[in-house]
JSON list of C-alpha atoms in Angstrom, two decimals:
[
{"chain": "P", "resi": 882, "resn": "MET", "atom": "CA", "xyz": [102.50, 78.68, 108.58]},
{"chain": "P", "resi": 883, "resn": "LYS", "atom": "CA", "xyz": [102.92, 78.94, 104.81]},
{"chain": "P", "resi": 884, "resn": "ARG", "atom": "CA", "xyz": [100.55, 81.46, 103.30]},
{"chain": "P", "resi": 885, "resn": "ARG", "atom": "CA", "xyz": [98.96, 81.26, 99.88]},
{"chain": "P", "resi": 886, "resn": "ASN", "atom": "CA", "xyz": [100.54, 83.43, 97.20]},
{"chain": "P", "resi": 887, "resn": "THR", "atom": "CA", "xyz": [98.10, 85.62, 95.26]},
{"chain": "P", "resi": 888, "resn": "PRO", "atom": "CA", "xyz": [98.47, 88.03, 92.33]},
{"chain": "P", "resi": 889, "resn": "SER", "atom": "CA", "xyz": [97.72, 90.93, 94.73]},
{"chain": "P", "resi": 890, "resn": "LYS", "atom": "CA", "xyz": [100.52, 89.90, 97.10]},
{"chain": "P", "resi": 891, "resn": "GLU", "atom": "CA", "xyz": [102.95, 89.42, 94.22]},
{"chain": "P", "resi": 892, "resn": "ALA", "atom": "CA", "xyz": [102.13, 92.84, 92.73]},
{"chain": "P", "resi": 893, "resn": "VAL", "atom": "CA", "xyz": [102.58, 94.70, 96.03]},
{"chain": "P", "resi": 894, "resn": "LEU", "atom": "CA", "xyz": [105.78, 92.87, 96.97]},
{"chain": "P", "resi": 895, "resn": "ASP", "atom": "CA", "xyz": [107.29, 93.31, 93.49]},
{"chain": "P", "resi": 896, "resn": "LEU", "atom": "CA", "xyz": [106.58, 97.04, 93.63]},
{"chain": "P", "resi": 897, "resn": "LEU", "atom": "CA", "xyz": [108.19, 97.43, 97.07]},
{"chain": "P", "resi": 898, "resn": "VAL", "atom": "CA", "xyz": [111.23, 95.35, 96.08]},
{"chain": "P", "resi": 899, "resn": "ASN", "atom": "CA", "xyz": [111.74, 97.19, 92.78]},
{"chain": "P", "resi": 900, "resn": "THR", "atom": "CA", "xyz": [111.24, 100.64, 94.33]},
{"chain": "P", "resi": 901, "resn": "GLY", "atom": "CA", "xyz": [113.73, 99.93, 97.10]},
{"chain": "P", "resi": 902, "resn": "LYS", "atom": "CA", "xyz": [112.09, 102.54, 99.32]},
{"chain": "P", "resi": 903, "resn": "ALA", "atom": "CA", "xyz": [109.20, 102.61, 101.76]},
{"chain": "P", "resi": 904, "resn": "MET", "atom": "CA", "xyz": [105.92, 103.72, 100.27]},
{"chain": "P", "resi": 905, "resn": "SER", "atom": "CA", "xyz": [102.56, 104.77, 101.69]},
{"chain": "P", "resi": 906, "resn": "ARG", "atom": "CA", "xyz": [99.44, 102.80, 100.86]},
{"chain": "P", "resi": 907, "resn": "ASP", "atom": "CA", "xyz": [98.18, 105.53, 98.53]},
{"chain": "P", "resi": 908, "resn": "ALA", "atom": "CA", "xyz": [101.54, 105.70, 96.69]},
{"chain": "P", "resi": 909, "resn": "ILE", "atom": "CA", "xyz": [101.44, 101.92, 96.29]},
{"chain": "P", "resi": 910, "resn": "GLU", "atom": "CA", "xyz": [97.89, 102.08, 94.96]},
{"chain": "P", "resi": 911, "resn": "GLN", "atom": "CA", "xyz": [98.89, 104.74, 92.39]},
{"chain": "P", "resi": 912, "resn": "LYS", "atom": "CA", "xyz": [101.94, 102.80, 91.14]},
{"chain": "P", "resi": 913, "resn": "LEU", "atom": "CA", "xyz": [100.36, 99.35, 90.91]},
{"chain": "P", "resi": 914, "resn": "GLU", "atom": "CA", "xyz": [99.64, 98.22, 87.38]},
{"chain": "P", "resi": 915, "resn": "VAL", "atom": "CA", "xyz": [96.84, 95.90, 88.52]},
{"chain": "P", "resi": 916, "resn": "GLU", "atom": "CA", "xyz": [93.53, 96.93, 90.08]},
{"chain": "P", "resi": 917, "resn": "ILE", "atom": "CA", "xyz": [93.55, 96.26, 93.84]},
{"chain": "P", "resi": 918, "resn": "ASP", "atom": "CA", "xyz": [91.22, 97.97, 96.32]},
{"chain": "P", "resi": 919, "resn": "ARG", "atom": "CA", "xyz": [92.50, 99.87, 99.34]},
{"chain": "P", "resi": 920, "resn": "ALA", "atom": "CA", "xyz": [91.37, 97.28, 101.92]},
{"chain": "P", "resi": 921, "resn": "THR", "atom": "CA", "xyz": [93.20, 94.49, 100.08]},
{"chain": "P", "resi": 922, "resn": "ILE", "atom": "CA", "xyz": [96.39, 96.56, 99.91]},
{"chain": "P", "resi": 923, "resn": "TYR", "atom": "CA", "xyz": [96.27, 97.18, 103.67]},
{"chain": "P", "resi": 924, "resn": "ARG", "atom": "CA", "xyz": [95.51, 93.52, 104.35]},
{"chain": "P", "resi": 925, "resn": "VAL", "atom": "CA", "xyz": [98.47, 92.43, 102.18]},
{"chain": "P", "resi": 926, "resn": "LEU", "atom": "CA", "xyz": [100.82, 94.97, 103.80]},
{"chain": "P", "resi": 927, "resn": "ASN", "atom": "CA", "xyz": [99.80, 94.00, 107.33]},
{"chain": "P", "resi": 928, "resn": "ARG", "atom": "CA", "xyz": [100.26, 90.31, 106.51]},
{"chain": "P", "resi": 929, "resn": "PHE", "atom": "CA", "xyz": [103.75, 91.07, 105.17]},
{"chain": "P", "resi": 930, "resn": "CYS", "atom": "CA", "xyz": [104.53, 92.90, 108.44]},
{"chain": "P", "resi": 931, "resn": "GLU", "atom": "CA", "xyz": [103.29, 89.92, 110.50]},
{"chain": "P", "resi": 932, "resn": "ASP", "atom": "CA", "xyz": [105.49, 87.58, 108.45]},
{"chain": "P", "resi": 933, "resn": "GLY", "atom": "CA", "xyz": [108.56, 89.82, 108.86]},
{"chain": "P", "resi": 934, "resn": "MET", "atom": "CA", "xyz": [108.91, 90.52, 105.14]},
{"chain": "P", "resi": 935, "resn": "VAL", "atom": "CA", "xyz": [108.04, 94.22, 105.41]},
{"chain": "P", "resi": 936, "resn": "HIS", "atom": "CA", "xyz": [108.36, 96.76, 108.19]},
{"chain": "P", "resi": 937, "resn": "LYS", "atom": "CA", "xyz": [106.12, 99.72, 108.90]},
{"chain": "P", "resi": 938, "resn": "ILE", "atom": "CA", "xyz": [107.39, 103.24, 109.52]},
{"chain": "P", "resi": 939, "resn": "VAL", "atom": "CA", "xyz": [105.07, 105.90, 110.92]},
{"chain": "P", "resi": 940, "resn": "ALA", "atom": "CA", "xyz": [106.36, 109.33, 109.88]},
{"chain": "P", "resi": 941, "resn": "GLU", "atom": "CA", "xyz": [105.66, 112.73, 111.40]},
{"chain": "P", "resi": 942, "resn": "ASP", "atom": "CA", "xyz": [103.08, 113.34, 108.65]},
{"chain": "P", "resi": 943, "resn": "GLY", "atom": "CA", "xyz": [100.97, 110.60, 110.31]},
{"chain": "P", "resi": 944, "resn": "LYS", "atom": "CA", "xyz": [101.15, 108.26, 107.31]},
{"chain": "P", "resi": 945, "resn": "GLN", "atom": "CA", "xyz": [102.26, 104.67, 107.50]},
{"chain": "P", "resi": 946, "resn": "TYR", "atom": "CA", "xyz": [105.02, 103.73, 105.07]},
{"chain": "P", "resi": 947, "resn": "PHE", "atom": "CA", "xyz": [105.99, 100.16, 104.24]},
{"chain": "P", "resi": 948, "resn": "ALA", "atom": "CA", "xyz": [109.43, 98.88, 103.19]},
{"chain": "P", "resi": 949, "resn": "VAL", "atom": "CA", "xyz": [110.83, 95.47, 102.39]},
{"chain": "P", "resi": 950, "resn": "CYS", "atom": "CA", "xyz": [113.01, 94.34, 105.28]},
{"chain": "P", "resi": 951, "resn": "THR", "atom": "CA", "xyz": [116.48, 94.84, 103.86]},
{"chain": "P", "resi": 952, "resn": "LYS", "atom": "CA", "xyz": [118.01, 92.48, 106.41]},
{"chain": "P", "resi": 953, "resn": "CYS", "atom": "CA", "xyz": [116.08, 89.77, 104.58]},
{"chain": "P", "resi": 954, "resn": "ASP", "atom": "CA", "xyz": [118.00, 90.90, 101.50]},
{"chain": "P", "resi": 955, "resn": "ASN", "atom": "CA", "xyz": [121.38, 90.37, 103.25]},
{"chain": "P", "resi": 956, "resn": "LYS", "atom": "CA", "xyz": [122.17, 94.11, 103.29]},
{"chain": "P", "resi": 957, "resn": "GLN", "atom": "CA", "xyz": [123.00, 94.09, 107.01]},
{"chain": "P", "resi": 958, "resn": "ILE", "atom": "CA", "xyz": [120.90, 97.05, 108.12]},
{"chain": "P", "resi": 959, "resn": "PRO", "atom": "CA", "xyz": [120.44, 97.01, 111.91]},
{"chain": "P", "resi": 960, "resn": "ASP", "atom": "CA", "xyz": [116.96, 96.56, 113.39]},
{"chain": "P", "resi": 961, "resn": "ASN", "atom": "CA", "xyz": [117.02, 100.06, 114.93]},
{"chain": "P", "resi": 962, "resn": "HIS", "atom": "CA", "xyz": [118.01, 102.24, 112.00]},
{"chain": "P", "resi": 963, "resn": "PHE", "atom": "CA", "xyz": [117.25, 105.70, 110.65]},
{"chain": "P", "resi": 964, "resn": "HIS", "atom": "CA", "xyz": [114.73, 106.36, 107.89]},
{"chain": "P", "resi": 965, "resn": "PHE", "atom": "CA", "xyz": [114.78, 109.31, 105.49]},
{"chain": "P", "resi": 966, "resn": "ARG", "atom": "CA", "xyz": [111.45, 110.70, 104.22]},
{"chain": "P", "resi": 967, "resn": "CYS", "atom": "CA", "xyz": [111.63, 112.71, 101.02]},
{"chain": "P", "resi": 968, "resn": "LYS", "atom": "CA", "xyz": [109.07, 115.51, 100.86]},
{"chain": "P", "resi": 969, "resn": "ASN", "atom": "CA", "xyz": [109.37, 115.60, 97.06]},
{"chain": "P", "resi": 970, "resn": "CYS", "atom": "CA", "xyz": [108.91, 111.97, 95.94]},
{"chain": "P", "resi": 971, "resn": "GLU", "atom": "CA", "xyz": [107.02, 111.00, 99.14]},
{"chain": "P", "resi": 972, "resn": "THR", "atom": "CA", "xyz": [109.07, 107.88, 99.83]},
{"chain": "P", "resi": 973, "resn": "ILE", "atom": "CA", "xyz": [111.03, 106.72, 102.83]},
{"chain": "P", "resi": 974, "resn": "GLU", "atom": "CA", "xyz": [114.28, 104.83, 102.60]},
{"chain": "P", "resi": 975, "resn": "CYS", "atom": "CA", "xyz": [116.11, 102.85, 105.23]},
{"chain": "P", "resi": 976, "resn": "LEU", "atom": "CA", "xyz": [119.55, 104.24, 106.03]},
{"chain": "P", "resi": 977, "resn": "PRO", "atom": "CA", "xyz": [122.26, 101.77, 107.05]},
{"chain": "P", "resi": 978, "resn": "GLU", "atom": "CA", "xyz": [123.14, 103.67, 110.24]},
{"chain": "P", "resi": 979, "resn": "ALA", "atom": "CA", "xyz": [122.24, 102.28, 113.65]},
{"chain": "P", "resi": 980, "resn": "VAL", "atom": "CA", "xyz": [120.41, 104.62, 115.99]},
{"chain": "P", "resi": 981, "resn": "HIS", "atom": "CA", "xyz": [122.57, 105.42, 119.04]},
{"chain": "P", "resi": 982, "resn": "PHE", "atom": "CA", "xyz": [121.07, 107.08, 122.10]},
{"chain": "P", "resi": 983, "resn": "SER", "atom": "CA", "xyz": [121.30, 107.12, 125.87]},
{"chain": "P", "resi": 984, "resn": "LEU", "atom": "CA", "xyz": [118.54, 107.10, 128.44]},
{"chain": "P", "resi": 985, "resn": "PRO", "atom": "CA", "xyz": [118.33, 107.69, 132.16]},
{"chain": "P", "resi": 986, "resn": "ASN", "atom": "CA", "xyz": [118.44, 104.62, 134.41]},
{"chain": "P", "resi": 987, "resn": "GLY", "atom": "CA", "xyz": [115.19, 102.70, 134.65]},
{"chain": "P", "resi": 988, "resn": "TYR", "atom": "CA", "xyz": [114.07, 103.08, 131.03]},
{"chain": "P", "resi": 989, "resn": "ASN", "atom": "CA", "xyz": [113.81, 100.03, 128.75]},
{"chain": "P", "resi": 990, "resn": "VAL", "atom": "CA", "xyz": [113.43, 100.68, 124.99]},
{"chain": "P", "resi": 991, "resn": "GLU", "atom": "CA", "xyz": [111.37, 98.17, 123.02]},
{"chain": "P", "resi": 992, "resn": "SER", "atom": "CA", "xyz": [111.39, 99.88, 119.62]},
{"chain": "P", "resi": 993, "resn": "VAL", "atom": "CA", "xyz": [112.81, 102.94, 117.89]},
{"chain": "P", "resi": 994, "resn": "ASN", "atom": "CA", "xyz": [111.24, 105.14, 115.22]},
{"chain": "P", "resi": 995, "resn": "CYS", "atom": "CA", "xyz": [113.69, 107.69, 113.80]},
{"chain": "P", "resi": 996, "resn": "VAL", "atom": "CA", "xyz": [112.61, 109.54, 110.66]},
{"chain": "P", "resi": 997, "resn": "LEU", "atom": "CA", "xyz": [114.68, 112.31, 109.10]},
{"chain": "P", "resi": 998, "resn": "THR", "atom": "CA", "xyz": [112.75, 114.54, 106.66]},
{"chain": "P", "resi": 999, "resn": "GLY", "atom": "CA", "xyz": [114.01, 116.53, 103.69]},
{"chain": "P", "resi": 1000, "resn": "ILE", "atom": "CA", "xyz": [114.88, 116.00, 100.01]},
{"chain": "P", "resi": 1001, "resn": "CYS", "atom": "CA", "xyz": [116.50, 112.67, 99.03]},
{"chain": "P", "resi": 1002, "resn": "LYS", "atom": "CA", "xyz": [119.61, 112.30, 96.89]},
{"chain": "P", "resi": 1003, "resn": "ASP", "atom": "CA", "xyz": [117.50, 111.28, 93.86]},
{"chain": "P", "resi": 1004, "resn": "CYS", "atom": "CA", "xyz": [115.40, 114.45, 94.03]},
{"chain": "P", "resi": 1005, "resn": "SER", "atom": "CA", "xyz": [118.16, 116.95, 94.96]}
]
């Protein structure tokens, strides 16, 4: 189903694309140059997740971060990849490394959430 494009959707998507990193809802709200309320930002982000344009990362700080799906950008990042959360600039970036792990027999993994935390290369 084709969804209607709105100025709110365009503003949020442009910010995520231009930033190139995952951002929390509050960071998105602070950086937007147009006035959009919190509920609309969440609604837009969740719609993007449903449509496969954005993926959600839940970090150990409990916040949800949203990033443009880089595989849609032809960057060949695997579905199960590492994320790096910078404690300084409060962003998360997708790292191009696949997550490798082993499990005992009988376990079936449906999704992976691997977040490394520290200071990113831009802030070091």
